[in-house]
Coordinates of C-alpha atoms and ligand atoms in Angstrom, one line a residue:
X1 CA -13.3 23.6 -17.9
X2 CA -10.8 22.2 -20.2
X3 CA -8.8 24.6 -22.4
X4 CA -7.8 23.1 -25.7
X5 CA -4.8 25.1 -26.9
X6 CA -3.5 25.5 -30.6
X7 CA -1.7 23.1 -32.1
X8 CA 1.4 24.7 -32.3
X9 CA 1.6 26.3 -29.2
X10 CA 5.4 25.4 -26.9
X11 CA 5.3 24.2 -23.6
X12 CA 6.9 27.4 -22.0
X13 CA 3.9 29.1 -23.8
X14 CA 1.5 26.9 -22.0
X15 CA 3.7 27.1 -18.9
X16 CA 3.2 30.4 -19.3
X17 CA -0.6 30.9 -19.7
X18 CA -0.7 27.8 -17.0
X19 CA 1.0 30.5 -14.4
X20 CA -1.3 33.2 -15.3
X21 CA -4.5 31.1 -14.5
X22 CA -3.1 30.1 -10.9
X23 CA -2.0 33.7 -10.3
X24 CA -5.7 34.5 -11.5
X25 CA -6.9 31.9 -8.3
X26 CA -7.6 28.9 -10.2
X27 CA -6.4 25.4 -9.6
X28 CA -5.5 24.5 -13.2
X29 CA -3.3 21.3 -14.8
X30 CA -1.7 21.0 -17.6
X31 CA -1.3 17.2 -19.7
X32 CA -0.7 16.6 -23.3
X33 CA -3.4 15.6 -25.1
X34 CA -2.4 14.1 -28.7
X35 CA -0.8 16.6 -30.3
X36 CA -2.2 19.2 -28.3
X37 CA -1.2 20.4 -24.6
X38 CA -4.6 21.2 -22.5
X39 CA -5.0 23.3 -19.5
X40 CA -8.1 22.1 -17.0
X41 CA -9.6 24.3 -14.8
X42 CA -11.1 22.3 -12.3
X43 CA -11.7 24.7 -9.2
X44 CA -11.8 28.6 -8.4
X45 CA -14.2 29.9 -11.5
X46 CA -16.8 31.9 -9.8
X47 CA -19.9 31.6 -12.0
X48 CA -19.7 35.2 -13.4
X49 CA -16.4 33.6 -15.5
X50 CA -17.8 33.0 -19.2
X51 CA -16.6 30.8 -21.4
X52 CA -16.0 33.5 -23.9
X53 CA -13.4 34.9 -21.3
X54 CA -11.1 31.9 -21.7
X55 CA -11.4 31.4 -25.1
X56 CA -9.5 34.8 -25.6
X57 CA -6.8 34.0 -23.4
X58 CA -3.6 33.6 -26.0
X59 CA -3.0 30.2 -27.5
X60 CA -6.5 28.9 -26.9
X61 CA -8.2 27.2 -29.7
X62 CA -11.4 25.9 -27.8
X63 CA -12.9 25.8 -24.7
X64 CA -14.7 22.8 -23.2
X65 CA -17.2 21.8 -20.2
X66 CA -16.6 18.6 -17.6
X67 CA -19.5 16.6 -17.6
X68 CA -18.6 14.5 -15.0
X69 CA -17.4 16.0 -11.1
X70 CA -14.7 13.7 -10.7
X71 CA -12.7 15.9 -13.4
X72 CA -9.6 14.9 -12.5
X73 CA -9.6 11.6 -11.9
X74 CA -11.7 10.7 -14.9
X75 CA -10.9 10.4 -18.6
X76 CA -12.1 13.8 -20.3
X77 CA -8.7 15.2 -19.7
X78 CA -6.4 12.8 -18.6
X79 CA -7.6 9.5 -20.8
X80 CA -4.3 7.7 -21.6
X81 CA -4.1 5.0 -18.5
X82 CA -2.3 5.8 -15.8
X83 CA 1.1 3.9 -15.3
X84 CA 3.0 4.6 -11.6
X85 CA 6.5 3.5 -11.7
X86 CA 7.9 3.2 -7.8
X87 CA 11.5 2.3 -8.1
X88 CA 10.7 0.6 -12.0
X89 CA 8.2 -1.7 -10.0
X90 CA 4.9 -0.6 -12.6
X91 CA 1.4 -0.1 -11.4
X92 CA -0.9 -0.1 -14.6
X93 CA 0.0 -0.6 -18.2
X94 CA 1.1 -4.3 -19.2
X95 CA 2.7 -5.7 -16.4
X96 CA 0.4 -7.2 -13.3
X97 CA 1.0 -5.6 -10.0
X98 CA 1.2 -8.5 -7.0
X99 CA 0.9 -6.9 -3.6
X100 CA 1.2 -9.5 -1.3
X101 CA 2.1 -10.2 2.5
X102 CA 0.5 -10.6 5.7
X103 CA -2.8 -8.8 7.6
X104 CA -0.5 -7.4 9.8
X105 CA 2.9 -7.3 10.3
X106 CA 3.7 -9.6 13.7
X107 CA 7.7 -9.3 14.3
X108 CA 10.3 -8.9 12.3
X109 CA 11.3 -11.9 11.7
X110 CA 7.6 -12.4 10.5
X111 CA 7.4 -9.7 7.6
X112 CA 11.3 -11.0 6.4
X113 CA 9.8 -14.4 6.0
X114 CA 7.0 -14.0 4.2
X115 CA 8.5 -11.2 2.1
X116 CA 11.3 -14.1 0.8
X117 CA 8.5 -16.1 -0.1
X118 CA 6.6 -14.1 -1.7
X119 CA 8.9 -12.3 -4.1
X120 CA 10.2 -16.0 -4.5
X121 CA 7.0 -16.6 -6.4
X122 CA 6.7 -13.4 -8.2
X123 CA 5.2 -10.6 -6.1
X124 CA 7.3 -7.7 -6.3
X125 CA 5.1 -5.8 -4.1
X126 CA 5.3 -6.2 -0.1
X127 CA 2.0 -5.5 1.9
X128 CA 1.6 -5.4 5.5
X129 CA 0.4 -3.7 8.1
X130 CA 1.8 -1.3 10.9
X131 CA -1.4 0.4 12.1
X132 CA -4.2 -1.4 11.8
X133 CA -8.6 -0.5 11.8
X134 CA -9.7 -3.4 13.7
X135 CA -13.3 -3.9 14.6
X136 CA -12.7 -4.1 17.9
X137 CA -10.6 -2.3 20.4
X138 CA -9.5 -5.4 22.0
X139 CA -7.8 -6.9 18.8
X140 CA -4.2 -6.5 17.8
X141 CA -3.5 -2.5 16.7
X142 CA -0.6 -3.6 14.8
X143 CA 3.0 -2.6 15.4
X144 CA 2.6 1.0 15.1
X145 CA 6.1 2.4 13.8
X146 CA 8.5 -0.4 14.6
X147 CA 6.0 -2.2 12.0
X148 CA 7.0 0.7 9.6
X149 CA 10.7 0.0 9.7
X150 CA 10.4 -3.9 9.7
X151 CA 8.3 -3.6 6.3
X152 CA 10.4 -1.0 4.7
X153 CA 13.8 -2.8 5.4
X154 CA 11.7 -6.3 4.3
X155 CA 11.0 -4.9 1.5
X156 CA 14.0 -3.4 0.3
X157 CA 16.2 -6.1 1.1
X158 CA 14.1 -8.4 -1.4
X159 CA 14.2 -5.4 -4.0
X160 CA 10.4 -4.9 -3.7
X161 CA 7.9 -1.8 -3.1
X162 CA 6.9 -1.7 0.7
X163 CA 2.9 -1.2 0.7
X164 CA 1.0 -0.1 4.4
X165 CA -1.7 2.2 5.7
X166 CA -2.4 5.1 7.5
X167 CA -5.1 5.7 9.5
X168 CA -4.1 9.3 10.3
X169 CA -1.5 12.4 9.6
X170 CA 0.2 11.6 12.8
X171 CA 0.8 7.6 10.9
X172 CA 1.0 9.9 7.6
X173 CA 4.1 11.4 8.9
X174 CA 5.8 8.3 10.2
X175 CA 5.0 6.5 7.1
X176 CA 6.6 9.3 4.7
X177 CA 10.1 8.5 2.6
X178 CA 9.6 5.0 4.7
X179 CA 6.9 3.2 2.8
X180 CA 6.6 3.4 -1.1
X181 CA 3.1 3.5 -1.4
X182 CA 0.6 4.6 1.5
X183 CA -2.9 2.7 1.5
X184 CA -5.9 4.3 2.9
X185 CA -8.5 1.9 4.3
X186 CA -12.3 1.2 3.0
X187 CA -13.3 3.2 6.4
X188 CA -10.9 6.2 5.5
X189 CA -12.1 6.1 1.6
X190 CA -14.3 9.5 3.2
X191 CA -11.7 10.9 5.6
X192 CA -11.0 14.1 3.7
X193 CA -8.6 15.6 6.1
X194 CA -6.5 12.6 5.6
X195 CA -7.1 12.8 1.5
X196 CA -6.1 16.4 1.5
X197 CA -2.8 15.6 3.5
X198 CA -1.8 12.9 1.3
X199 CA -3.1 14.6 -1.8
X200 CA -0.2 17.0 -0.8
X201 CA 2.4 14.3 -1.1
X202 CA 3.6 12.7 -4.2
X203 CA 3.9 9.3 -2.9
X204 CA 1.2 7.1 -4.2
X205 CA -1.7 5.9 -2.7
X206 CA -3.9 2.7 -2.7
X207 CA -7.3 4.3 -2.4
X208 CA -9.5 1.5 -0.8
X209 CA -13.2 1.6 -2.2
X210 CA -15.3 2.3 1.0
X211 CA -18.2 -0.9 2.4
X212 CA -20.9 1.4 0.8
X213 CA -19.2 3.9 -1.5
X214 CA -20.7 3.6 -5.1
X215 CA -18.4 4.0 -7.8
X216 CA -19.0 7.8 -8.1
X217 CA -18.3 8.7 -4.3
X218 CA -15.1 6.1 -4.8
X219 CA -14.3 8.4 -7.6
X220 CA -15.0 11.5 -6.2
X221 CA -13.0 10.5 -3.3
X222 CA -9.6 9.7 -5.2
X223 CA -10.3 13.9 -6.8
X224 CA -9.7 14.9 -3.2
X225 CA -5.7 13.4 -3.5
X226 CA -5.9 14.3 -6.8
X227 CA -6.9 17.8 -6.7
X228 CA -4.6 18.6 -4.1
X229 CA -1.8 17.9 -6.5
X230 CA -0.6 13.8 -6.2
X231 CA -1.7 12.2 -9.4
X232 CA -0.6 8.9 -8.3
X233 CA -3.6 6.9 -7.2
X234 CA -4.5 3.4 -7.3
X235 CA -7.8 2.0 -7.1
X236 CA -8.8 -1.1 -4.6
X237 CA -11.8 -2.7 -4.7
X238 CA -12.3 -4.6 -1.9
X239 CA -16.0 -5.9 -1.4
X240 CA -18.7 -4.4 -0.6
X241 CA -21.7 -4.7 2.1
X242 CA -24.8 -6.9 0.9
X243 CA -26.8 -8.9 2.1
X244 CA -25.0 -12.2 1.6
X245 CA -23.4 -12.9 5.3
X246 CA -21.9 -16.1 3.8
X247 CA -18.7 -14.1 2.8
X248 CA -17.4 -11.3 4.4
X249 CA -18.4 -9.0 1.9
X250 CA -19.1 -9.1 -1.4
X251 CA -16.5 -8.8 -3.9
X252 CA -17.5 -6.2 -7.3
X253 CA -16.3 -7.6 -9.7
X254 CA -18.0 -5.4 -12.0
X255 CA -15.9 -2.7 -10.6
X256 CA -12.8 -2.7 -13.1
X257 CA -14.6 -2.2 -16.1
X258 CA -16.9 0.2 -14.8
X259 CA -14.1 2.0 -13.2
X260 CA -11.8 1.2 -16.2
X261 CA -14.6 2.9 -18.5
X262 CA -14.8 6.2 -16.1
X263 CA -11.1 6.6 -14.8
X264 CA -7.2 6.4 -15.9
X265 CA -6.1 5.1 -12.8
X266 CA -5.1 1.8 -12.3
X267 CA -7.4 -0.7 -10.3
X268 CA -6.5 -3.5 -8.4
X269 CA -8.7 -6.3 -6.9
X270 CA -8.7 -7.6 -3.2
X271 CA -9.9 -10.8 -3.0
X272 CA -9.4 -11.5 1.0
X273 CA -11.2 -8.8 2.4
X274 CA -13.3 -9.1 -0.5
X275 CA -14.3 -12.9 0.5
X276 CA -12.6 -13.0 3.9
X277 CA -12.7 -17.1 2.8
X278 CA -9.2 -18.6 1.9
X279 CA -10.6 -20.8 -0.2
X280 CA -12.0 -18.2 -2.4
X281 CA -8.8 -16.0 -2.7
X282 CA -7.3 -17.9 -6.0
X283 CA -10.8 -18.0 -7.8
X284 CA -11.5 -14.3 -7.5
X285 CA -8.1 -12.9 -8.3
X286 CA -7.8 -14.9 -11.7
X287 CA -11.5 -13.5 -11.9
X288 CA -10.1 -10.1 -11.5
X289 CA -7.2 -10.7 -13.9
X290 CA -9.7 -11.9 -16.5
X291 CA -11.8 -9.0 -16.1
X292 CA -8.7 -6.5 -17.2
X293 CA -7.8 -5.4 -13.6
X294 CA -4.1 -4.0 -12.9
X295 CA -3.7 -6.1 -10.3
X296 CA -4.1 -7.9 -6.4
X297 CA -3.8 -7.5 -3.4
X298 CA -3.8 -10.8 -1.1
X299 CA -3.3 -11.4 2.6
X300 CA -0.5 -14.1 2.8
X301 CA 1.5 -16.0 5.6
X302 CA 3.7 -19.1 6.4
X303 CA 1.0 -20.1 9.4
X304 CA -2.2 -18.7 7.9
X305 CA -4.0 -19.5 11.3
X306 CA -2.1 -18.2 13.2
X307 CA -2.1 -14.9 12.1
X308 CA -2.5 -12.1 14.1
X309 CA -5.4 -11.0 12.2
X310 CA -7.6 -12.0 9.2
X311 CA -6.6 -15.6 9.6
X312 CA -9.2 -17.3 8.0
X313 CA -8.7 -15.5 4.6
X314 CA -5.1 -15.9 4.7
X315 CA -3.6 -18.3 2.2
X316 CA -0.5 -20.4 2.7
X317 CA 3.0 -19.0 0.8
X318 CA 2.7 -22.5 -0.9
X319 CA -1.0 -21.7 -2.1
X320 CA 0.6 -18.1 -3.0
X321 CA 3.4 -19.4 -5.2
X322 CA 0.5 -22.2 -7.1
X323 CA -2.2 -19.6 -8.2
X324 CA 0.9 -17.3 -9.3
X325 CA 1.6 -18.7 -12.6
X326 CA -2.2 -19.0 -13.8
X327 CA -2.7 -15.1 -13.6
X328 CA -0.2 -14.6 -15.7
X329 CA -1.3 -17.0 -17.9
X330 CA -4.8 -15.3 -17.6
X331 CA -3.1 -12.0 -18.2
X332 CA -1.6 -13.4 -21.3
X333 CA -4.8 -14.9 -23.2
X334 CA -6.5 -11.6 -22.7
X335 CA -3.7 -9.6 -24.1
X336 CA -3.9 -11.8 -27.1
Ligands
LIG401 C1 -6.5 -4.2 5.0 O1 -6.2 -4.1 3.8 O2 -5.8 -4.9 5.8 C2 -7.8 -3.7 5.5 C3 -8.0 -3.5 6.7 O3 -8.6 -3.5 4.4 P1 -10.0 -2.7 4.3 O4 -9.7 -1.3 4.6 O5 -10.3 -2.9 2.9 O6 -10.9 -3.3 5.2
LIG402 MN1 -6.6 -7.7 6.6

């Protein structure tokens, strides 16, 4: 339920009536809406609660019904976009966010590298990974925590935002006040233990749309985070499975304006896992520029094939820093 409250009411008076509901047992928010503040209610009303009830409550002008379950996330009550600032580095609004870097981080020396060259182009985002889902157990895992401090002191060095994901709360706690924004993988998109536990952080989170998720479930899955309390959460699409084996999956285009229509949070596009073909990496991230998205995501390294993982998606740094200036030139004519 959203509570519209009267146009002249202060914020300690909606503070206060904000504290009286969660005292009551609900899990209530408070945002400005226009010129109005607006409580949602968006758990804990047993079904004997009326309507009429909250509409005596003091300072409330009008009471209103979610029509969609993914209250929070979506734009009945929270519709101005979504803009996360880590460090001044902006996620959403009118900048593009680059996250770029390597499958997995390989050594030290590895991450420091690529992170020069990538920020040398334009990324100010630095993506690896320290824990890695592989496929198969007999793959490289990743680093683990030394991976964690490599990319965190890469990252800071080159003045960017350090990007990497956890599988689990025992990674969760490693990865805490050392990476700036945690991602959770397509296979974790329905792990809601691990939602819960990061919806109780406020550091923000790259929500990876599960193989099969539709965009409801996707939605319903970024509530989890945001219902336990972290508003910060940025969409990924990555691909989806099809039936076309040609690519590695198949990359959903379609999903930023959909998602753009339903949600305020940003959404980002990942072409390499969404193609898992090099070749295909520029083409679909000025595709995802053009179609309004916030931003990429792209695998990167100085030896693509030799990467420790993904290698045959991976695109040089010198093919990095080339398809660079077209999306913002892309951003630009669509801003016009
Ligand atoms: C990744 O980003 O490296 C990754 C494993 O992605 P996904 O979870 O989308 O497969
Ligand atoms: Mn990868």
């Amino acid at each position: 339920m959203i509570l519209m409250l009267k146009k002249n009411t202060t914020h300690p008076e909606a503070e206060q009536l904000l504290q009286r509901l969660i005292s009551m047992g609900f899990n209530a928010v408070k945002e400005q809406k226009g010129d109005r503040i607006a409580i949602a209610i968006v758990s804990g009303i047993d079904t004997n609660t009326k309507e009429s009830e909250f509409s005596r409550l003091p300072n409330v002008e009008s009471v209103e019904t979610f029509s969609e379950t993914f209250k929070l996330a979506g734009r009945e009550f929270r519709d101005q976009p979504l803009v996360i600032d880590v460090r001044g580095k902006k996620i959403g609004g009118d900048a593009i966010c680059v996250m770029a870097g390597p499958c997995s981080i390989e050594s030290e020396a590895q991450i420091h590298r690529i992170a020069e060259s990538v920020k040398a182009a334009g990324a100010d985002f630095l993506r690896g990974g320290a824990f890695k889902p592989r496929t198969s157990p007999y793959d490289f895992q990743g680093l683990g925590e030394e991976g964690v401090y490599y990319i965190r002191d890469a990252a800071h060095k080159n003045d960017m935002v350090s990007v990497s994901e956890v599988m689990d709360i025992e990674q969760l706690e490693i990865a805490l006040g050392n990476i700036d924004i945690l991602q959770i993988g397509a296979r974790n998109m329905q792990n809601y233990s691990l939602l819960k536990a990061i919806g109780k952080t406020r550091t923000p989170v790259m929500l990876k749309r599960g193989f099969a998720a539709t965009y409801r479930e996707f939605l319903m899955a970024a509530e989890y985070i945001l219902n336990a309390g972290n508003p910060n959460v940025i969409l990924c699409e990555r691909g989806i499975r099809t039936y076309e084996s040609y690519t590695r999956n198949t990359l959903d285009i379609g999903a930023v304006p959909v998602l753009k229509e339903l949600s305020h949070l940003p959404i980002i596009i990942d072409p390499s896992h969404g193609t898992g073909i090099r070749n295909m990496v520029a083409p679909m991230s000025r595709a995802a520029i053009a179609a309004g998205a916030d931003g990429i995501m792209v695998e990167v390294h100085y030896d693509p094939d030799r990467s420790y993982s993904d290698a045959q998606q991976a695109i040089s740094c010198e093919s990095f820093s080339e398809m660079m200036p077209s999306l913002f030139a892309i951003r630009a004519a669509i801003m016009k």
